[in-house]
mmCIF file of C-alpha atoms and ligand atoms in Angstrom:
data_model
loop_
_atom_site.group_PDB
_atom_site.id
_atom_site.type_symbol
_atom_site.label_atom_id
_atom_site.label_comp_id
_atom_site.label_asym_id
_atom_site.label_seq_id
_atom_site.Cartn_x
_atom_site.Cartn_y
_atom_site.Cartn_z
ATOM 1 C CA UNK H 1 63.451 69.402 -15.135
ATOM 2 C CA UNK H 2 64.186 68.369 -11.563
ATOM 3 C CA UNK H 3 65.507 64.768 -10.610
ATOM 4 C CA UNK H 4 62.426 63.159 -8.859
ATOM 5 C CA UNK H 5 62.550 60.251 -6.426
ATOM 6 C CA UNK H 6 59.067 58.352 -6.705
ATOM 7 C CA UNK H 7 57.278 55.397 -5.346
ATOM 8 C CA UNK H 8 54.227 53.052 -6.977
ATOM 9 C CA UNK H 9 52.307 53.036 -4.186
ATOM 10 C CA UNK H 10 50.488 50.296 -5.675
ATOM 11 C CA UNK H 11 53.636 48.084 -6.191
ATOM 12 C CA UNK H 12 54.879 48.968 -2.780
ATOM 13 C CA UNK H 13 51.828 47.872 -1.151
ATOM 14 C CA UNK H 14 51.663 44.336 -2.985
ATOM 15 C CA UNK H 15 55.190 43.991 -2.221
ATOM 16 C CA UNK H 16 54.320 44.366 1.946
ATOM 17 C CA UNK H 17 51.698 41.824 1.171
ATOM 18 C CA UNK H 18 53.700 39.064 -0.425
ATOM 19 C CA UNK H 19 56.467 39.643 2.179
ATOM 20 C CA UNK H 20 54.127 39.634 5.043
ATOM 21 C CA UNK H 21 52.154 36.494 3.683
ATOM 22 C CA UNK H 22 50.194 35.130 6.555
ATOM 23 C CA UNK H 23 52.669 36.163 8.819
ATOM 24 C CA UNK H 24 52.690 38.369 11.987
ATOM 25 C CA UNK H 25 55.259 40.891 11.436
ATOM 26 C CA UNK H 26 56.934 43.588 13.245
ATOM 27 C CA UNK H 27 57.250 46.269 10.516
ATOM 28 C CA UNK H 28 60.739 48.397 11.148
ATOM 29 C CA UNK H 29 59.665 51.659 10.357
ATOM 30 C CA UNK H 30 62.885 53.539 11.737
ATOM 31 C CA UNK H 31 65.160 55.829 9.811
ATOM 32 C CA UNK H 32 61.720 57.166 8.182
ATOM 33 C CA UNK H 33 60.786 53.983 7.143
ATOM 34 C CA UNK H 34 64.247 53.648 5.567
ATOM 35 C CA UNK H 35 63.530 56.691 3.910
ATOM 36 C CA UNK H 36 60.422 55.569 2.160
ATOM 37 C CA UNK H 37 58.315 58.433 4.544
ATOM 38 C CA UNK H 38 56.943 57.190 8.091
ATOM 39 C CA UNK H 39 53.661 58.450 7.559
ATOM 40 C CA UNK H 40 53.414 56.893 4.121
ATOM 41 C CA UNK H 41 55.114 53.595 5.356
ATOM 42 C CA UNK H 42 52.819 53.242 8.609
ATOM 43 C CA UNK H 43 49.802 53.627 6.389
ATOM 44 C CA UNK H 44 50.762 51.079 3.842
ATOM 45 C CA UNK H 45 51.264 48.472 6.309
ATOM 46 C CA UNK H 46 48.107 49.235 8.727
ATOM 47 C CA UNK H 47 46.373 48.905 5.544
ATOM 48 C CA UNK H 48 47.422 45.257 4.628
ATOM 49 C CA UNK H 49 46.702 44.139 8.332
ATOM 50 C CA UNK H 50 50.635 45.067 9.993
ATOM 51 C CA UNK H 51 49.970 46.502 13.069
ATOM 52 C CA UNK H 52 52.921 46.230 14.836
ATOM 53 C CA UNK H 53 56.084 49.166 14.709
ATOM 54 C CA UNK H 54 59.454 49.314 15.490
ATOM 55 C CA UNK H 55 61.820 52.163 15.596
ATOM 56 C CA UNK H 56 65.086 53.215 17.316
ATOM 57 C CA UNK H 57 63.775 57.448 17.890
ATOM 58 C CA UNK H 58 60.854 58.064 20.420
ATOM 59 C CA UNK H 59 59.879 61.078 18.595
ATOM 60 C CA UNK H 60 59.401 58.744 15.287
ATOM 61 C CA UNK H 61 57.276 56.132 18.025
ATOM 62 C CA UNK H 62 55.189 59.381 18.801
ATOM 63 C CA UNK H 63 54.266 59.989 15.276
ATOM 64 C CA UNK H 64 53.276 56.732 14.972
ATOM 65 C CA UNK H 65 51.050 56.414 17.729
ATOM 66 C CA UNK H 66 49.444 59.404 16.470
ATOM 67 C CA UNK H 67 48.972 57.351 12.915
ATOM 68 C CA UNK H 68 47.562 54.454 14.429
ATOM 69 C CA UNK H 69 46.050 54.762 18.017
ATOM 70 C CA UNK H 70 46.007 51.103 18.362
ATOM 71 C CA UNK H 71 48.914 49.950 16.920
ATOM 72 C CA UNK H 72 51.757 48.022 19.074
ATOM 73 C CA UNK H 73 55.151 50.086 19.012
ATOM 74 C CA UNK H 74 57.625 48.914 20.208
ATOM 75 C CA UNK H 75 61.223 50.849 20.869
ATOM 76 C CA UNK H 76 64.562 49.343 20.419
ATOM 77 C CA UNK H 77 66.589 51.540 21.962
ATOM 78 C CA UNK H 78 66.161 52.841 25.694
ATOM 79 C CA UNK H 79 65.482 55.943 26.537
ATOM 80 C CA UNK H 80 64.979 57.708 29.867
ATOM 81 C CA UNK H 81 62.061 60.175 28.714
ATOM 82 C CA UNK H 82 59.731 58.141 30.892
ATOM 83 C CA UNK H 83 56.247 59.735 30.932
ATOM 84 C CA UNK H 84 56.148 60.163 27.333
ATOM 85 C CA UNK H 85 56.550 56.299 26.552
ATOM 86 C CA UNK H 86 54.053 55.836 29.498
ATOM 87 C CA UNK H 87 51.659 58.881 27.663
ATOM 88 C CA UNK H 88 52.177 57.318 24.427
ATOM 89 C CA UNK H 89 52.047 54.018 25.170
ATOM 90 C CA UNK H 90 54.828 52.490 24.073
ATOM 91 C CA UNK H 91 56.811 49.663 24.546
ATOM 92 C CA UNK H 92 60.535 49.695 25.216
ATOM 93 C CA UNK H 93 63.506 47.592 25.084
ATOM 94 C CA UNK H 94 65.389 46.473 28.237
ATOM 95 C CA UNK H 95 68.350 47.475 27.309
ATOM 96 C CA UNK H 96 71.155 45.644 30.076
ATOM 97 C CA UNK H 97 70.702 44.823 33.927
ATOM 98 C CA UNK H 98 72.328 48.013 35.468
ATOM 99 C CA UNK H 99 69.687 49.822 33.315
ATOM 100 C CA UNK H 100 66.955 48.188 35.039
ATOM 101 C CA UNK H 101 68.702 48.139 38.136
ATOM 102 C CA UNK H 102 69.264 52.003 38.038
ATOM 103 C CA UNK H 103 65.702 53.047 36.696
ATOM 104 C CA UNK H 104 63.753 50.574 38.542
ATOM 105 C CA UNK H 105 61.319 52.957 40.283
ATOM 106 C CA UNK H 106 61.246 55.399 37.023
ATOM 107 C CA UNK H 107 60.274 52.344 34.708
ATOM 108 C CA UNK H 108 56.393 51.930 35.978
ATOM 109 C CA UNK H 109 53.795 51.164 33.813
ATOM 110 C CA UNK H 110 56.316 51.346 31.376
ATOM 111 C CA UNK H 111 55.714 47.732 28.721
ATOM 112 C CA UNK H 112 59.734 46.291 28.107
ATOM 113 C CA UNK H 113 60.625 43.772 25.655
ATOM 114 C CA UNK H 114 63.902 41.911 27.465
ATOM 115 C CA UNK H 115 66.894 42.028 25.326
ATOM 116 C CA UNK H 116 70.017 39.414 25.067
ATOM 117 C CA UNK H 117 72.946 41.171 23.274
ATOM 118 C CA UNK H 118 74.455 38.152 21.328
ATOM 119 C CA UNK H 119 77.091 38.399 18.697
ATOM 120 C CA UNK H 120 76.204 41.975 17.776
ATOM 121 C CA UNK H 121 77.197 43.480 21.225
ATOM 122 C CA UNK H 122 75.049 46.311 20.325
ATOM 123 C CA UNK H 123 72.875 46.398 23.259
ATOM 124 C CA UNK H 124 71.206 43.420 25.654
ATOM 125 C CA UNK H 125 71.492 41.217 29.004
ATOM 126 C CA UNK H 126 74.650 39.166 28.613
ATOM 127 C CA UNK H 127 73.846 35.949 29.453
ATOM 128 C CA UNK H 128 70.551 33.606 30.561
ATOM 129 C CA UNK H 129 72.101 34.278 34.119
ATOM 130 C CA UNK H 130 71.482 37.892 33.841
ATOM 131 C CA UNK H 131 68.094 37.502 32.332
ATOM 132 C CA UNK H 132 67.376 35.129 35.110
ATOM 133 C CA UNK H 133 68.058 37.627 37.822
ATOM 134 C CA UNK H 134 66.552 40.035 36.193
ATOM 135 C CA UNK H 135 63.193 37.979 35.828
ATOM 136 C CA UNK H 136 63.337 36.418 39.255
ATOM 137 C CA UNK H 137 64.110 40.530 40.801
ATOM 138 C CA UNK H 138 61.256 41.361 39.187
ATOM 139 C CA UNK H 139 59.029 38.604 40.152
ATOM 140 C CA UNK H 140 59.873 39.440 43.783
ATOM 141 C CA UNK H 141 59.853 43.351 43.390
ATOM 142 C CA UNK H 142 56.439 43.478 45.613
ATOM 143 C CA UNK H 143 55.770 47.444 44.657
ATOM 144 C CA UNK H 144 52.554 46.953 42.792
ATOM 145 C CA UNK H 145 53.700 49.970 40.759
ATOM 146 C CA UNK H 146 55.864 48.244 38.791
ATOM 147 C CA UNK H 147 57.401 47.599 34.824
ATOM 148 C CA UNK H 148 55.793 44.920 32.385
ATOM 149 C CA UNK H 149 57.502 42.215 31.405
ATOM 150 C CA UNK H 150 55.921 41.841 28.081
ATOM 151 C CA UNK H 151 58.383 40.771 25.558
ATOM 152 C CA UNK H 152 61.874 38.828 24.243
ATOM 153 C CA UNK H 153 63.612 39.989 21.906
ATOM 154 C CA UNK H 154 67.408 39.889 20.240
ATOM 155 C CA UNK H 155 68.681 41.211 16.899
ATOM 156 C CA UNK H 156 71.661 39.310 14.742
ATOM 157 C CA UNK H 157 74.449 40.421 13.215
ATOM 158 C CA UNK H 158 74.843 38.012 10.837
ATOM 159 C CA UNK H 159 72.016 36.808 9.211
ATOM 160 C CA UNK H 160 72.828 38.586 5.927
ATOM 161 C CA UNK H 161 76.025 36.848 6.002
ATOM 162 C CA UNK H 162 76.981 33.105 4.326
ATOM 163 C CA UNK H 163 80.288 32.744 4.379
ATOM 164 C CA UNK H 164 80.628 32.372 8.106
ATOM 165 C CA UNK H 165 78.919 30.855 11.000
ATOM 166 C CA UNK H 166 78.519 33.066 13.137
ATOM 167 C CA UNK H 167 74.329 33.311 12.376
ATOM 168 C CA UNK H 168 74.328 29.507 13.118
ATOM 169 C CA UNK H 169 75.746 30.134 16.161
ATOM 170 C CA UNK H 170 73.849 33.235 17.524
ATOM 171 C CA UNK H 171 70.802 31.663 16.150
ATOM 172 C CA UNK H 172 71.437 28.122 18.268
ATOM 173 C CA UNK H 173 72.544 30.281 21.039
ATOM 174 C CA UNK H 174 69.302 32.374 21.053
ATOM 175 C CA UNK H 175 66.921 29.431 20.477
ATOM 176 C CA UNK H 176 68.326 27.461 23.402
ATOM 177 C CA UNK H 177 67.540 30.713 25.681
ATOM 178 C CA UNK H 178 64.233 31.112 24.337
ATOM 179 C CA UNK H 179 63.950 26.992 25.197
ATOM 180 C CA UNK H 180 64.965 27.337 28.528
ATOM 181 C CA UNK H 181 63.568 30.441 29.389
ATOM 182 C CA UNK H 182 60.088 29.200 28.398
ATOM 183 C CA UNK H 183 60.473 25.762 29.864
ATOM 184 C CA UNK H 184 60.562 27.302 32.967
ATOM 185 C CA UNK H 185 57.741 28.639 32.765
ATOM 186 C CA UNK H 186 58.430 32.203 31.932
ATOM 187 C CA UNK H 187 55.521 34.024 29.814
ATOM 188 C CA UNK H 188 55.913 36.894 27.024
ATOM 189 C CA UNK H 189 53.270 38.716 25.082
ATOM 190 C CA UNK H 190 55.810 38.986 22.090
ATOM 191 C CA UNK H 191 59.160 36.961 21.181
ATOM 192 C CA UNK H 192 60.595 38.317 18.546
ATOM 193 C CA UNK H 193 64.534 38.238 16.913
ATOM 194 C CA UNK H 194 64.100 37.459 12.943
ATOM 195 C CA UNK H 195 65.461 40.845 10.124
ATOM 196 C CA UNK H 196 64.500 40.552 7.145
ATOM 197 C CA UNK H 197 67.370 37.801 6.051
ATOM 198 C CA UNK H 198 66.629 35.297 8.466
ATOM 199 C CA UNK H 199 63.252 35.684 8.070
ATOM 200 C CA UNK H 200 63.934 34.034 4.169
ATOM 201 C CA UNK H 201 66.558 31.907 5.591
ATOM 202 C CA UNK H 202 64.472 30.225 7.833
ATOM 203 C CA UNK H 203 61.485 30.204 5.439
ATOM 204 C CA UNK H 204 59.015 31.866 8.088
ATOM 205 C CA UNK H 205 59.334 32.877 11.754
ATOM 206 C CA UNK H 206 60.853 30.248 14.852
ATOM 207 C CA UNK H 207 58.734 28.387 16.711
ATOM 208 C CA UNK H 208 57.604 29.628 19.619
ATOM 209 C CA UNK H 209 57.918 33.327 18.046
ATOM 210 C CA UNK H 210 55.403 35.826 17.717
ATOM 211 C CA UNK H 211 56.921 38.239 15.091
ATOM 212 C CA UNK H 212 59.486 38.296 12.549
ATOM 213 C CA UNK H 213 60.975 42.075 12.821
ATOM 214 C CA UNK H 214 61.446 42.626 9.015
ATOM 215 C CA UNK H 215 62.494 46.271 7.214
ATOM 216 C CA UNK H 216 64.104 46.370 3.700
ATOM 217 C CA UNK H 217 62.020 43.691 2.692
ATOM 218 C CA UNK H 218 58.923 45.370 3.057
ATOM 219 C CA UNK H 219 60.977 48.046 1.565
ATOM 220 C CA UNK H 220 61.336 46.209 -1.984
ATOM 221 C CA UNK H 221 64.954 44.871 -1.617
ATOM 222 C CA UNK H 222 66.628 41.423 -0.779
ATOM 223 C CA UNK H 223 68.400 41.028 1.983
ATOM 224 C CA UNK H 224 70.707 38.048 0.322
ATOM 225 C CA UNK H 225 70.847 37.501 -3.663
ATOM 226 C CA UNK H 226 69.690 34.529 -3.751
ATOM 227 C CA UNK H 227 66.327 35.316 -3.295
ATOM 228 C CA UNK H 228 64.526 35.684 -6.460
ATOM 229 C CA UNK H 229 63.943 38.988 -7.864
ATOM 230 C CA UNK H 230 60.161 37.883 -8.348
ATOM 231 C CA UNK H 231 59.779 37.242 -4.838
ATOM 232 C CA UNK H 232 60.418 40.659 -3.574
ATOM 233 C CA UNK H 233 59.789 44.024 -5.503
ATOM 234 C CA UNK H 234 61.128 47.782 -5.472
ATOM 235 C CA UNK H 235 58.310 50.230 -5.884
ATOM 236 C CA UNK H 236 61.146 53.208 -5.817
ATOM 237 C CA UNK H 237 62.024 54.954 -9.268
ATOM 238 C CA UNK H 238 64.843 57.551 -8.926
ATOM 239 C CA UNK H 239 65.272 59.188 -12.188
ATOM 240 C CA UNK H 240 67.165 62.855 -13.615
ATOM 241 C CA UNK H 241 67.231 64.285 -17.120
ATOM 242 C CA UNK H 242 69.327 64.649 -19.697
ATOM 243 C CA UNK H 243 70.191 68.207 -19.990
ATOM 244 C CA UNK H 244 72.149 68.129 -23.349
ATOM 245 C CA UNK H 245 74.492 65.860 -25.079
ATOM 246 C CA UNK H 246 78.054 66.499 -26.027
ATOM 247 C CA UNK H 247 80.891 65.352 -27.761
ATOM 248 C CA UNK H 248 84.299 64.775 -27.012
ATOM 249 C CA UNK H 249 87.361 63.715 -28.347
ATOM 250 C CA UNK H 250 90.209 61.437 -27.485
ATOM 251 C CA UNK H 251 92.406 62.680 -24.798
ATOM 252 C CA UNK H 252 90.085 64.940 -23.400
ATOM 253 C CA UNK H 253 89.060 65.450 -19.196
ATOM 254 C CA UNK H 254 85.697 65.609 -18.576
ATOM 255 C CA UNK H 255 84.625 66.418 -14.860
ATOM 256 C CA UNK H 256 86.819 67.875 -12.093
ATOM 257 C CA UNK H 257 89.998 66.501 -11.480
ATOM 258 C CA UNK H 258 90.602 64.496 -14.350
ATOM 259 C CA UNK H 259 87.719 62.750 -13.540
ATOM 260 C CA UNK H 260 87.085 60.867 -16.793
ATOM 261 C CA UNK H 261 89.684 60.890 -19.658
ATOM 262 C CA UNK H 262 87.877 59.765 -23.463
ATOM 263 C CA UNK H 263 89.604 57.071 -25.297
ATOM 264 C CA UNK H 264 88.240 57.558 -28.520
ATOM 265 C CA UNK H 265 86.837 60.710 -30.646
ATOM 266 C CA UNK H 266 83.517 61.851 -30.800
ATOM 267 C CA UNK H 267 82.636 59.551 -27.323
ATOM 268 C CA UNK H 268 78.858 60.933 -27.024
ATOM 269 C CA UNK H 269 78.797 62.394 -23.093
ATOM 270 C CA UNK H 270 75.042 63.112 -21.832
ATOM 271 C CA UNK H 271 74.980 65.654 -18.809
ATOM 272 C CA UNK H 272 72.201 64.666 -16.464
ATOM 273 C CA UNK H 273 70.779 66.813 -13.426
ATOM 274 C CA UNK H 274 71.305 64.311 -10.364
ATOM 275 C CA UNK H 275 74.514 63.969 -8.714
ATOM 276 C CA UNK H 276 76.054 63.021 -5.196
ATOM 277 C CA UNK H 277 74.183 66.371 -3.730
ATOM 278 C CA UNK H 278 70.932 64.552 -4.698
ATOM 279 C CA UNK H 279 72.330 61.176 -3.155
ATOM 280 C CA UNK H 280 73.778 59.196 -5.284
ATOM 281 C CA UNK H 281 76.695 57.110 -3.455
ATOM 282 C CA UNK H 282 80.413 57.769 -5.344
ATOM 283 C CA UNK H 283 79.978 53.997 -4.926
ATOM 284 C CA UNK H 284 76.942 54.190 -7.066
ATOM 285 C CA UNK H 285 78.102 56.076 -9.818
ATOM 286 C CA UNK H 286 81.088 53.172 -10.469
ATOM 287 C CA UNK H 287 78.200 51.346 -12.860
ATOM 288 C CA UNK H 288 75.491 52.035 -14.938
ATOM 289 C CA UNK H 289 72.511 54.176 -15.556
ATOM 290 C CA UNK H 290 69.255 53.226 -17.520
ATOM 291 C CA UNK H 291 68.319 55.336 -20.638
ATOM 292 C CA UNK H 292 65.582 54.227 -22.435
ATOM 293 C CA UNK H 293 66.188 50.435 -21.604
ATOM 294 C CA UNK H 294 69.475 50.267 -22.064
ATOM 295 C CA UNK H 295 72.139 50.821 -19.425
ATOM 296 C CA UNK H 296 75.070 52.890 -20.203
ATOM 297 C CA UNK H 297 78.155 53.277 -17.834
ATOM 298 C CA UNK H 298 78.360 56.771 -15.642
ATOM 299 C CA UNK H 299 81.519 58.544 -16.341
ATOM 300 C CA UNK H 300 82.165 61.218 -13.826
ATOM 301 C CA UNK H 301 79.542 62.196 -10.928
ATOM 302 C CA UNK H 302 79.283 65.808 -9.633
ATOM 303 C CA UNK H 303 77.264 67.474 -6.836
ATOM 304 C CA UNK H 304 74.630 68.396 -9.417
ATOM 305 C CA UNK H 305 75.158 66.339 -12.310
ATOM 306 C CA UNK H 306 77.001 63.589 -13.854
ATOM 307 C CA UNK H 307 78.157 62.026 -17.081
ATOM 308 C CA UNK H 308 76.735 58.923 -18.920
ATOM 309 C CA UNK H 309 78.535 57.783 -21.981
ATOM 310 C CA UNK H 310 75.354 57.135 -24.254
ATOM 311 C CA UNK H 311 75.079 56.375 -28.226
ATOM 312 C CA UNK H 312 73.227 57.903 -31.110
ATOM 313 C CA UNK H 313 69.721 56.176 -29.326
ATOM 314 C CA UNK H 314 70.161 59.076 -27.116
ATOM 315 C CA UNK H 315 69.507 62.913 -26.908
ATOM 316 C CA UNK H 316 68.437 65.589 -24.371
ATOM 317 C CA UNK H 317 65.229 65.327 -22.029
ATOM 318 C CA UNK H 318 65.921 61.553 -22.026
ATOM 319 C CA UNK H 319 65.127 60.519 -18.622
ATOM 320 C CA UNK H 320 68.022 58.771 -16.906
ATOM 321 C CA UNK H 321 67.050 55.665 -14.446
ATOM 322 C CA UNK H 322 69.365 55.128 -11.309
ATOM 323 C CA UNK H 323 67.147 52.899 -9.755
ATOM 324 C CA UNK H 324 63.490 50.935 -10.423
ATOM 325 C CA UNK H 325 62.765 47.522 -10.520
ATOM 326 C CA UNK H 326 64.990 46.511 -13.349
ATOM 327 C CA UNK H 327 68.224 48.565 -12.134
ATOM 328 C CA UNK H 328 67.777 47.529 -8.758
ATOM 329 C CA UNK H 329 68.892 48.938 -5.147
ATOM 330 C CA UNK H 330 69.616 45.310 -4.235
ATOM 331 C CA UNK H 331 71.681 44.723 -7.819
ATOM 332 C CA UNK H 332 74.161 47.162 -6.755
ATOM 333 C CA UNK H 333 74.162 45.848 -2.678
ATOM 334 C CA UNK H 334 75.360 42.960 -3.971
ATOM 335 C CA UNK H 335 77.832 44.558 -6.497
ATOM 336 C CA UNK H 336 79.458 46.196 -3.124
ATOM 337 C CA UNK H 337 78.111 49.629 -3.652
ATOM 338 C CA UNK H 338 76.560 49.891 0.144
ATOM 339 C CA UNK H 339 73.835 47.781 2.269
ATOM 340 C CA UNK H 340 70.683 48.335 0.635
ATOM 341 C CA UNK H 341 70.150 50.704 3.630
ATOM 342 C CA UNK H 342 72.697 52.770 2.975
ATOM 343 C CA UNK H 343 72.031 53.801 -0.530
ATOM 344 C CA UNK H 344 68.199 54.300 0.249
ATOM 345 C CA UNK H 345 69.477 56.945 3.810
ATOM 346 C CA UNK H 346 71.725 58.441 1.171
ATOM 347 C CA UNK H 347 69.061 59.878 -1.319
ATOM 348 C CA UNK H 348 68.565 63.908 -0.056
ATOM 349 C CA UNK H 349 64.890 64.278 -0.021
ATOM 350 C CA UNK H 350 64.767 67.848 0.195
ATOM 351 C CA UNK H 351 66.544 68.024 -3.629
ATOM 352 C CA UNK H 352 64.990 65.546 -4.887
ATOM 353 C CA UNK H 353 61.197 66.165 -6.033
ATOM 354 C CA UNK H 354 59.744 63.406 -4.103
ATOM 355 C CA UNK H 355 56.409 61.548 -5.517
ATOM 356 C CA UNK H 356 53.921 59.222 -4.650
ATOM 357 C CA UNK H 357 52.001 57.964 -7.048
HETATM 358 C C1 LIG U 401 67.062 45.850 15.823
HETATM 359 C C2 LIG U 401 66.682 45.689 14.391
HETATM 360 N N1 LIG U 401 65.726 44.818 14.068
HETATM 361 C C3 LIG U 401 65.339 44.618 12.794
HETATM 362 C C4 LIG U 401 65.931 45.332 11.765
HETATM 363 C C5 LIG U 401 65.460 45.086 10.344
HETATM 364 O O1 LIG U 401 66.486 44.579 9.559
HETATM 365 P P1 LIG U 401 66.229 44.373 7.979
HETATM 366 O O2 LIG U 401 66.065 45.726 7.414
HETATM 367 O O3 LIG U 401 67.473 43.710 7.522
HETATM 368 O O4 LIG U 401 65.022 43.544 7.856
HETATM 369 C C6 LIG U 401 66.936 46.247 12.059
HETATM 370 C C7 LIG U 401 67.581 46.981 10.974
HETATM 371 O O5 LIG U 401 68.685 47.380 10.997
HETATM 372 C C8 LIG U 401 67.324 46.435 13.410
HETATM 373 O O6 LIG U 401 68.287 47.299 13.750
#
């Protein structure tokens, strides 16, 4: 018995669909497709009609070119490897003015996607002044050998967030750039700005968009809890085994350091084969695991195993549910375990037996 991390591909492909809708999206794909598997992600998605990829690694972009020859991809992070985005065809972010300024005569051929920084500060042209100069420097640049302007693009910080208003306010200031920018005149193959959370917020993508950019959506999780559970599905099981049951009495430590004192006599301990080595976030192990339907609360988690305080329902080779559709990834996001993200990047693929079915 070996903990297995498994997906329904099935379930994971309907999910894409209702997410996608009639939509044009720009799957994110990075990370490994959160961890789902690039190769098994890219497929999925060419297969409903998403043709469109975006990743932060070139060597992931390269892997996906060679999964779909046709496919857009687009990179959001710079890089300076030059000939292989030209060789691969790829399309790359513009990252600030000095970076164009510097690699003008290296960036030829090369397709970028301009980028305003916003409230994230992550990366971007400052202001509509920079992105200005930069347009009008490149409209006079008279070397016919020369980059593409194809695409606009900005990411926000803080469209998973309600409690502030700071997405109103990089979403106004973003729209008014995209309305000034285009009342001018100024043409792009592909606007693009919306994750996963404003895509729901805003109940499709902005006018005058192209693409919504959307990952953990398509992966099977909600960005923000009020979206209903119906409306977006996880296809991911992650699962171990009971080994054995065992009793303890009042008083007693079970796990290392103290990690779990009983409280009563005879408290029924089942000692299951995943543990943080496997993945599974300290954060994680604070609630409940699912054993035969029911949840019971995780005692004590190890590298290899940890303890689940079950009743008399409950004896070895049970199978012991961390996560599936009814014990959600997103549940325990919004319980403060760790973005939904973060719990998927966590899981260690190469302990896990991994499964598609
Ligand atoms: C630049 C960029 N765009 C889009 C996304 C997709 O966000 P989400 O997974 O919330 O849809 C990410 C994810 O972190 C990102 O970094």
């Amino acid at each position: 018995m070996t903990a297995i991390w498994s997906v329904d591909t099935a379930k994971f492909r309907k999910n894409a669909e209702n997410v996608k809708q009639d939509n044009q999206l720009m799957a994110v794909v990075k990370n490994n497709a959160y961890h789902y598997g690039l190769e098994f992600a890219v497929t999925q998605f060419l297969a409903i009609g998403i043709n469109t990829f975006s990743t932060t690694s070139l060597r992931e972009a390269i892997r996906i070119r060679k999964l779909a020859p046709d496919a857009t991809i687009f990179l959001m992070n710079a890089v300076y490897e030059f000939d292989k985005v030209r060789a691969y065809n790829i399309q790359m972010t513009l990252p600030s003015l000095s970076f164009y300024y510097e690699n003008l005569n290296e960036l030829y051929n090369i397709q970028v996607h301009v980028e305003y920084e916003n409230l994230l500060h992550r990366s971007g042209l400052k202001t509509i002044a920079e992105i200005k100069e930069l347009l009008s420097h490149h409209e006079q640049n008279q070397n016919t050998n020369k980059m593409n302007i194809v695409g606009l693009w900005t990411h926000f910080g803080y469209a998973d967030e309600f409690d502030v208003t700071d997405y109103k306010i990089e979403r106004e200031a973003w729209l008014d750039i995209v309305e000034a920018l285009l009342a001018e005149n100024y043409q792009f193959d592909m606007i693009h700005a919306q994750n996963s959370a404003s895509y729901y917020r805003e109940e499709g993508i902005f006018p005058n968009h192209t693409h919504a950019r959307v990952g953990i959506a398509l992966y099977g999780s909600r960005p923000y809890s009020t979206i209903d559970e119906t409306v977006i599905q996880q296809s991911l099981t992650v699962k171990g085994n009971i080994i054995q049951v065992r009793e303890v009495n009042q008083g007693d430590y079970c796990g290392y350091s103290f990690a779990f004192e009983a409280t009563r006599d005879q408290t029924k301990l089942a000692v299951v084969d995943i543990g943080y080595g496997d993945g599974i976030l300290k954060s994680r192990a604070k609630h409940e695991a699912m054993i035969n339907g029911k949840r019971f609360p995780i005692r004590a988690l190890m590298m290899s195993h940890m303890f689940v305080e079950v009743d008399d329902s409950v004896s070895a080779r049970d199978e012991v549910i961390l996560y599936n559709n009814d014990i959600r990834v997103d549940e325990y996001t919004f319980k403060g375990v760790g973005a939904n993200s973060e719990q998927l990047s966590a899981m260690n693929h190469d302990s896990l037996i991994k499964e598609y079915r």
